[in-house]
Structure formats: structure tokens, C-alpha cells
PDB file of C-alpha atoms in Angstrom:
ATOM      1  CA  UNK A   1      -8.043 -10.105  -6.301  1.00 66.00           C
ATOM      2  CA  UNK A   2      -9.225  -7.448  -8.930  1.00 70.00           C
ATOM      3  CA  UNK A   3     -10.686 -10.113 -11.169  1.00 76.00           C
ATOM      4  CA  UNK A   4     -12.001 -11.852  -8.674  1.00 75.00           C
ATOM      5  CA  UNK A   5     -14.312  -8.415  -7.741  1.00 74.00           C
ATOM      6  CA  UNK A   6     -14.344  -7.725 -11.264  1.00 76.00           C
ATOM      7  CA  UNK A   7     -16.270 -10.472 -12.060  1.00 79.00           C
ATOM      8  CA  UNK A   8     -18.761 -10.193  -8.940  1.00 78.00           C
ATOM      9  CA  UNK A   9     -19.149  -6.610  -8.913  1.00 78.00           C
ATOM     10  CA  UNK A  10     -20.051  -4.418 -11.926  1.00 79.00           C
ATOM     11  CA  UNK A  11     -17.071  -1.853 -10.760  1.00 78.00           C
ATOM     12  CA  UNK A  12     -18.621   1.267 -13.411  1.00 79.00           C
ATOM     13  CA  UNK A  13     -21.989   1.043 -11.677  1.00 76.00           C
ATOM     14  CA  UNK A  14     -20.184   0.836  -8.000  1.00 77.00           C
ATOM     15  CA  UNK A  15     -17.975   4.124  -9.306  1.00 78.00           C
ATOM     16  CA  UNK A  16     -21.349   5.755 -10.327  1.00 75.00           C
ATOM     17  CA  UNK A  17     -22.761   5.102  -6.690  1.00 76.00           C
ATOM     18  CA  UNK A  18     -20.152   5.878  -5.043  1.00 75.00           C
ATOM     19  CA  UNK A  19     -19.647   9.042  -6.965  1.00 74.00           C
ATOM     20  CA  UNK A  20     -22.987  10.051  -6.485  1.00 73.00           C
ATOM     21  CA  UNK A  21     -23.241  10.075  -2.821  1.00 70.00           C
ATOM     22  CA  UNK A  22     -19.719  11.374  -2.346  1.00 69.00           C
ATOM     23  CA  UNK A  23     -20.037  14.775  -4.502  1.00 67.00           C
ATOM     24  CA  UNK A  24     -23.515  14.973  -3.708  1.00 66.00           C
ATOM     25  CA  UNK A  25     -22.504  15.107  -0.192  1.00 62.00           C
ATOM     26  CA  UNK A  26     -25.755  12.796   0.389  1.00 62.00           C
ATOM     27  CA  UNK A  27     -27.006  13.018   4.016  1.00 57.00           C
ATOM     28  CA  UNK A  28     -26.963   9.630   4.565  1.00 57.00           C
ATOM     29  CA  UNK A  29     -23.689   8.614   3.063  1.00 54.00           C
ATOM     30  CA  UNK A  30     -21.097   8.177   3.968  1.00 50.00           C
ATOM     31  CA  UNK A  31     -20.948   9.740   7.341  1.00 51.00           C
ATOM     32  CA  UNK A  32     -23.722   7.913   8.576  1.00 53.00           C
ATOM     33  CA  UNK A  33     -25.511   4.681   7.483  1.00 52.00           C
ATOM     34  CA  UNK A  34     -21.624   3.865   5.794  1.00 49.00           C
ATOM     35  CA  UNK A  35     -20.140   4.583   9.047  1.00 45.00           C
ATOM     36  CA  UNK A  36     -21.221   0.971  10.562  1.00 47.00           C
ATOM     37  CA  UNK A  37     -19.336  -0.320   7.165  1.00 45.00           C
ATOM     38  CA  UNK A  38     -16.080   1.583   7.815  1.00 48.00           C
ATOM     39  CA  UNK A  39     -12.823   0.125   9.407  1.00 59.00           C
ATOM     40  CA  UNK A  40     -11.943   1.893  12.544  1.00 71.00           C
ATOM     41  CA  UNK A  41      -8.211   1.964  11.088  1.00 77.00           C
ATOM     42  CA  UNK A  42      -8.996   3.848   8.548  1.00 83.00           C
ATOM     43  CA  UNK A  43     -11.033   6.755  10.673  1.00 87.00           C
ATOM     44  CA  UNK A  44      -8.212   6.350  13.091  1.00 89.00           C
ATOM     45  CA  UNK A  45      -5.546   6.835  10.443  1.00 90.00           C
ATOM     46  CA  UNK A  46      -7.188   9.932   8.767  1.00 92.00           C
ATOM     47  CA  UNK A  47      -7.539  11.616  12.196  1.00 94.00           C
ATOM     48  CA  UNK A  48      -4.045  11.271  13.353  1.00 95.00           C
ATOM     49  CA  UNK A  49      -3.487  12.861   9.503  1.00 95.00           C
ATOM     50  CA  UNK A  50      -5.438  15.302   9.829  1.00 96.00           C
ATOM     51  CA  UNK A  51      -4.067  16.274  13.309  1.00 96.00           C
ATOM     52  CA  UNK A  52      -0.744  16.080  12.414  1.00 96.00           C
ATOM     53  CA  UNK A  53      -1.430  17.867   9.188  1.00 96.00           C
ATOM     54  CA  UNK A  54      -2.959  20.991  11.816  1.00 95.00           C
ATOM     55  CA  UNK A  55       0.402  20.615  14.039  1.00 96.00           C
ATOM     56  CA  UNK A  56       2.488  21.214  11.366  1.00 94.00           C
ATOM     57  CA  UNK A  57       0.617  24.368   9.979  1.00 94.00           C
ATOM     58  CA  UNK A  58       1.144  26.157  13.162  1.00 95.00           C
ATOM     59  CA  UNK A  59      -2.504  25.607  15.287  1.00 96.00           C
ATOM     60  CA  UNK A  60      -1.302  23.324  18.399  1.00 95.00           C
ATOM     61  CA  UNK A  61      -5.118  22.328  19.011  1.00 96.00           C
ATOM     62  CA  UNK A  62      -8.020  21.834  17.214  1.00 96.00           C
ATOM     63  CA  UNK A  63     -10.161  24.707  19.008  1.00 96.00           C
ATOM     64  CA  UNK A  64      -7.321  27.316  17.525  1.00 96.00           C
ATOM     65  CA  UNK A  65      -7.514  25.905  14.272  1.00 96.00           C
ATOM     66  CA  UNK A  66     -11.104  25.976  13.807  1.00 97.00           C
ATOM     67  CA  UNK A  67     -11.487  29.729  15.278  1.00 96.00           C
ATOM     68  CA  UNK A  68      -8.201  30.852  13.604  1.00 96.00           C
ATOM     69  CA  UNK A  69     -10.119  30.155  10.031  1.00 95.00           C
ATOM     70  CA  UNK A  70     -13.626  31.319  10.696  1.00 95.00           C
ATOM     71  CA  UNK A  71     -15.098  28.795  12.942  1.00 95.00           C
ATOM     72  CA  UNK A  72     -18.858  27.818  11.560  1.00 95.00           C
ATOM     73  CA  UNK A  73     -18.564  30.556   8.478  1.00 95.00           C
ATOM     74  CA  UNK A  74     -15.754  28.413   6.586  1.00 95.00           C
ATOM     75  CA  UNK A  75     -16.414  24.982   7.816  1.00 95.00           C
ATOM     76  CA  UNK A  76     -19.992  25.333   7.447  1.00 94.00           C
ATOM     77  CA  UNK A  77     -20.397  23.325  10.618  1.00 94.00           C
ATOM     78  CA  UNK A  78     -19.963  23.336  14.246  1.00 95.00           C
ATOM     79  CA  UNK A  79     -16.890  23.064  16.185  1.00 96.00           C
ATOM     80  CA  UNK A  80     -17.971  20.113  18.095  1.00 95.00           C
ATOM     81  CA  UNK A  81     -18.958  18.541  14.201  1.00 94.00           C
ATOM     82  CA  UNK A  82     -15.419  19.396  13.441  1.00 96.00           C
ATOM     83  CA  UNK A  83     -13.450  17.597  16.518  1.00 95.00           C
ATOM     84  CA  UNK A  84     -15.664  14.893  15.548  1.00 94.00           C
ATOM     85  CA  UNK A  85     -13.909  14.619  12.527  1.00 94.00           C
ATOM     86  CA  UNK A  86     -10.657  15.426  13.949  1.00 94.00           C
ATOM     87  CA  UNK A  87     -10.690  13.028  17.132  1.00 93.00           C
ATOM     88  CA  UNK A  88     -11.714  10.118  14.574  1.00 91.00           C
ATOM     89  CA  UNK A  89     -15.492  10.231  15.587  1.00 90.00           C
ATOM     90  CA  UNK A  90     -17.140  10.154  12.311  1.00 89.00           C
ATOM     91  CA  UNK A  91     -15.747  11.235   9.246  1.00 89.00           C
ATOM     92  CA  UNK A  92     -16.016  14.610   7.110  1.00 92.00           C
ATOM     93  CA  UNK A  93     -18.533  15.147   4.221  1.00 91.00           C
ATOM     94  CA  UNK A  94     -16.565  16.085   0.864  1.00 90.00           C
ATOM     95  CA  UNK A  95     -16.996  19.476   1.868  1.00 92.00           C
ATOM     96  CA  UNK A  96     -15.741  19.665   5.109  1.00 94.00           C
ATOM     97  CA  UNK A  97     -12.689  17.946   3.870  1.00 94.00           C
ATOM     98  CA  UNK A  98     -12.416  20.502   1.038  1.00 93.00           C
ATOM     99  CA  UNK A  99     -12.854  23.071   3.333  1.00 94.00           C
ATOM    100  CA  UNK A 100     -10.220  21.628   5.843  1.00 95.00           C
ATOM    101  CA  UNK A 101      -7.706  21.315   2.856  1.00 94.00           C
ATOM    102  CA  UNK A 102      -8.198  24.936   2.375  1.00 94.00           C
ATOM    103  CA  UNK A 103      -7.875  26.311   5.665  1.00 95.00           C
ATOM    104  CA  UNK A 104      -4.352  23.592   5.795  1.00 94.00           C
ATOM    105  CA  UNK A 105      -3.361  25.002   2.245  1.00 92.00           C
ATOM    106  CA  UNK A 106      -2.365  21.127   1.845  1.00 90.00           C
ATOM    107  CA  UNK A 107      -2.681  22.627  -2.355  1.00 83.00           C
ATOM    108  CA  UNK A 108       0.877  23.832  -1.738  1.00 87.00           C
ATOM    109  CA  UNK A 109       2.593  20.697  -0.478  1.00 88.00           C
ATOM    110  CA  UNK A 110       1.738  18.287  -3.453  1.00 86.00           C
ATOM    111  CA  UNK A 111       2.600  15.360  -1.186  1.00 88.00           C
ATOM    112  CA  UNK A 112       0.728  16.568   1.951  1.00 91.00           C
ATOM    113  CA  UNK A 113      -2.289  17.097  -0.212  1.00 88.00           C
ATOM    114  CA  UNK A 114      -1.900  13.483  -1.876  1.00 86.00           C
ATOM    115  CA  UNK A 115      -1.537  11.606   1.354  1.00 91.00           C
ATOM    116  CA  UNK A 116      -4.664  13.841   2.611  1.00 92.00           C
ATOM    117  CA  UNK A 117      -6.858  12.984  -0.037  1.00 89.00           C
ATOM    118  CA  UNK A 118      -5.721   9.285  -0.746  1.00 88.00           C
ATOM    119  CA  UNK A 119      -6.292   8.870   3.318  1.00 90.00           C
ATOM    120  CA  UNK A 120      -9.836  10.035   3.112  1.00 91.00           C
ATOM    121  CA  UNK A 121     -10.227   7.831   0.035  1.00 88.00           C
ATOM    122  CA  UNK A 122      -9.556   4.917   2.253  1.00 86.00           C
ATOM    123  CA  UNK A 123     -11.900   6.326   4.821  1.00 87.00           C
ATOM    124  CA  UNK A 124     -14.397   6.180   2.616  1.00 84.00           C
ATOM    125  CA  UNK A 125     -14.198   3.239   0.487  1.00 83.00           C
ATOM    126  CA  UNK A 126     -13.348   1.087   3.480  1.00 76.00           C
ATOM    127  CA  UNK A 127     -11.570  -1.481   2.291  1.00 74.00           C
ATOM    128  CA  UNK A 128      -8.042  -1.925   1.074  1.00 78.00           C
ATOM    129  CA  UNK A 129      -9.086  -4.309  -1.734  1.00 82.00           C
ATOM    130  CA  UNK A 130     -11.237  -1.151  -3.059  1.00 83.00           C
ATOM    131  CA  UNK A 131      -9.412   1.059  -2.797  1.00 82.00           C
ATOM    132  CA  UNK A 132      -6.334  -0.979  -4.567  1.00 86.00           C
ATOM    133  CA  UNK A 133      -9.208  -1.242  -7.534  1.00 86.00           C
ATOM    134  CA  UNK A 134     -10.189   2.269  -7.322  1.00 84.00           C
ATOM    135  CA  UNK A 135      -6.767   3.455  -6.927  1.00 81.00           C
ATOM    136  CA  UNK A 136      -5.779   1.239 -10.122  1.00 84.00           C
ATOM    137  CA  UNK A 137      -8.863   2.562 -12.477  1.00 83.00           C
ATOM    138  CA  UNK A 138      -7.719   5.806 -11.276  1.00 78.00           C
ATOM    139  CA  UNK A 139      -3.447   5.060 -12.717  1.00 77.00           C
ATOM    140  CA  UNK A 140      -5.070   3.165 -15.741  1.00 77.00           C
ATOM    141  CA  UNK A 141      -7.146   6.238 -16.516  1.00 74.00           C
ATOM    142  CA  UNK A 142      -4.117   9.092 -16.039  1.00 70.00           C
ATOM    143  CA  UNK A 143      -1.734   6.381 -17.964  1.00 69.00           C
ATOM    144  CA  UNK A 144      -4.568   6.175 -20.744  1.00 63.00           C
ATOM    145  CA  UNK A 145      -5.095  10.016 -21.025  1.00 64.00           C
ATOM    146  CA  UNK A 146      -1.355  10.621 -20.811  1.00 66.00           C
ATOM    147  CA  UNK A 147      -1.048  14.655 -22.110  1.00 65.00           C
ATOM    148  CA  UNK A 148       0.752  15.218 -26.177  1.00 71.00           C
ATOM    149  CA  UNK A 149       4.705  16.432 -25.734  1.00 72.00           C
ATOM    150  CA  UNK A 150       3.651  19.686 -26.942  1.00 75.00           C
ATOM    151  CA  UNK A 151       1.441  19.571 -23.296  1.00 72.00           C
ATOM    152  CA  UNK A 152       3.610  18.333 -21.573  1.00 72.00           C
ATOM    153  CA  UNK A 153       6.290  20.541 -22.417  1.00 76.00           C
ATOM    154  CA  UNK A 154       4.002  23.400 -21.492  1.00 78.00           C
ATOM    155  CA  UNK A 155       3.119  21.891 -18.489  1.00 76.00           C
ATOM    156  CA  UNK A 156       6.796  21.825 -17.600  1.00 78.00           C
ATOM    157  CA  UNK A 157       7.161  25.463 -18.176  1.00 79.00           C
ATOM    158  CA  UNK A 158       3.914  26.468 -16.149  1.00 78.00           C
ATOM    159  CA  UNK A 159       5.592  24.414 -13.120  1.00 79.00           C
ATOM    160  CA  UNK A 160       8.732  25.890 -13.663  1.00 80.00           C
ATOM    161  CA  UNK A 161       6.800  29.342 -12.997  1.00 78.00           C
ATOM    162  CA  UNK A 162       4.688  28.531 -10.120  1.00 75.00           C
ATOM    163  CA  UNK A 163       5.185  30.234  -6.701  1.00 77.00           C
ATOM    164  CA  UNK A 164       3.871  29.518  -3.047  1.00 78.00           C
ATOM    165  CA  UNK A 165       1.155  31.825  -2.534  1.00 79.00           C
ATOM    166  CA  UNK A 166       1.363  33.750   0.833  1.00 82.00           C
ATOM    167  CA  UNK A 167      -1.434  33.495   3.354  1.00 84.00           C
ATOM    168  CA  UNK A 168      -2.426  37.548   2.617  1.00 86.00           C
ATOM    169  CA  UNK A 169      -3.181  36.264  -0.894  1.00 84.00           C
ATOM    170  CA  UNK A 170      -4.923  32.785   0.244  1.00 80.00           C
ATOM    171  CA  UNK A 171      -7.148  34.887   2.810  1.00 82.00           C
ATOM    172  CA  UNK A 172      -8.116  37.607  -0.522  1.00 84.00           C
ATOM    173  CA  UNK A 173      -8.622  34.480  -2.580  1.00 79.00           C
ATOM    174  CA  UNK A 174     -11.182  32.820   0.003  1.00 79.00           C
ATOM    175  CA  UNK A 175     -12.523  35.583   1.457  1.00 74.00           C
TER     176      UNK A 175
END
């Protein structure tokens, strides 16, 4: 199936696009002329994420999660924007999901934060054939730029020193 898109598609220009509009949080893409391309599963899928992600970190609706972390001043939109997002109306811009993340402090649950950000990647690409060639590029690249031994061995000792930070810190840290 990759070669098949391979050939058909020139995949470093589609990357390029894509990458464009995503970081550039373009007005137009991909919450809105993109949102006629996306599956329904997949908006579907990243809201029930997202809504169990806010269960789990202690807000039991969407209303107490928003106000809880600043309401309009962190997400930088309004709260009926964000239950948009959350009920599986539309999806978020790159920086309401970065935003989100932060307020969910996914960053210190490396497996909540993966399944987060590999969910909206599926959001946003739309299909599962893309993202399987995305996600591959993305294992071909980390596998190609594996890190020296010296790195990794100071990688290992950085990780070996790493601690949770506390909410009082998170709040200085974003405040």
C-alpha cells in the first residue's frame, strides 16, 4: 500500500503541506475546509480521548476543566469552541491541542501523551493508510538518526534523574 501511494503521491511535498497548515495553525485547515475530508471515527475517537483523558485528571465535566485552567486566557478560545472539540464537533487547531496537553499535563504520562498526540494525528491526516505512511517516515527517521552510545548513555542517566513535577511548579512554569 505504501508503494502504491508512493508512486502516485510525491509524499515530501504532501509532508511540506501538511506541515505548513498544521504549525501554521492556517485558518482554513484543518478545522474547516479539511473537516468535510475527515472520518467521523477518527473525531469520534479523539473526543472520547480527550474526555477520558479530563476524567482521569480529576475535572468530571468539561465546564470544570475549562474554568479550573483559565477558561479563554489559556485556551485562547471560548468555552463553547472548546466542547466543540471535546464533544467531537470539530477538531482543535495545534494550539488548542497544545494547550489542552498542558492543562492535562499528558508530558508526565509518556504513554497518555503518545496515544494523545498519535490520536490527533489520525484526526488530522484522516486516513489510516496516511497515517501508516506518516507514522512509518516518522520510525524510519528516529531509526535513521538513532543517538551515539555515549548519548545514549547520557540519556539513560538524565531519565534515571527525572521527577514528576507537582502542579504548584506546573502552574509557576505556565503562569
Amino acid at each position: 500500500a505504501y508503494q502504491a501511494v508512493a508512486e502516485r503521491v510525491d509524499l515530501e511535498n504532501l509532508a511540506d503541506y501538511m506541515a505548513l497548515h498544521i504549525f501554521a495553525e492556517s485558518e482554513d485547515w484543518p478545522t474547516h475546509n479539511w473537516y468535510a475530508a475527515q472520518r467521523r471515527a477518527n473525531l469520534k475517537a479523539f473526543s472520547a480521548l480527550l474526555q477520558l483523558l479530563r476524567h482521569e485528571a480529576g475535572h468530571p465535566s468539561a465546564r470544570d476543566f475549562y474554568r479550573s485552567n483559565g477558561g479563554r486566557t489559556h485556551f485562547l478560545c471560548t468555552y463553547e469552541q472548546y466542547l466543540n472539540v471535546e464533544s467531537g464537533r470539530s477538531a482543535p487547531t495545534p494550539g488548542l491541542l497544545e494547550r489542552i496537553a498542558v492543562a492535562l499535563q499528558v508530558w508526565l504520562h509518556e504513554e497518555k501523551n503518545r496515544e494523545l498526540f498519535l490520536a490527533y494525528l489520525r484526526l488530522v491526516l484522516g486516513s489510516e493508510n496516511l497515517f501508516e505512511m506518516v507514522a512509518q517516515a516518522i520510525r524510519e527517521a528516529q531509526n535513521a538518526a538513532a543517538a551515539p552510545p555515549l548519548r545514549q548513555a547520557r540519556q539513560r542517566d538524565l531519565e534515571t534523574r527525572r521527577r514528576p513535577v507537582t502542579q504548584e511548579q506546573a502552574d509557576a512554569m505556565y503562569a
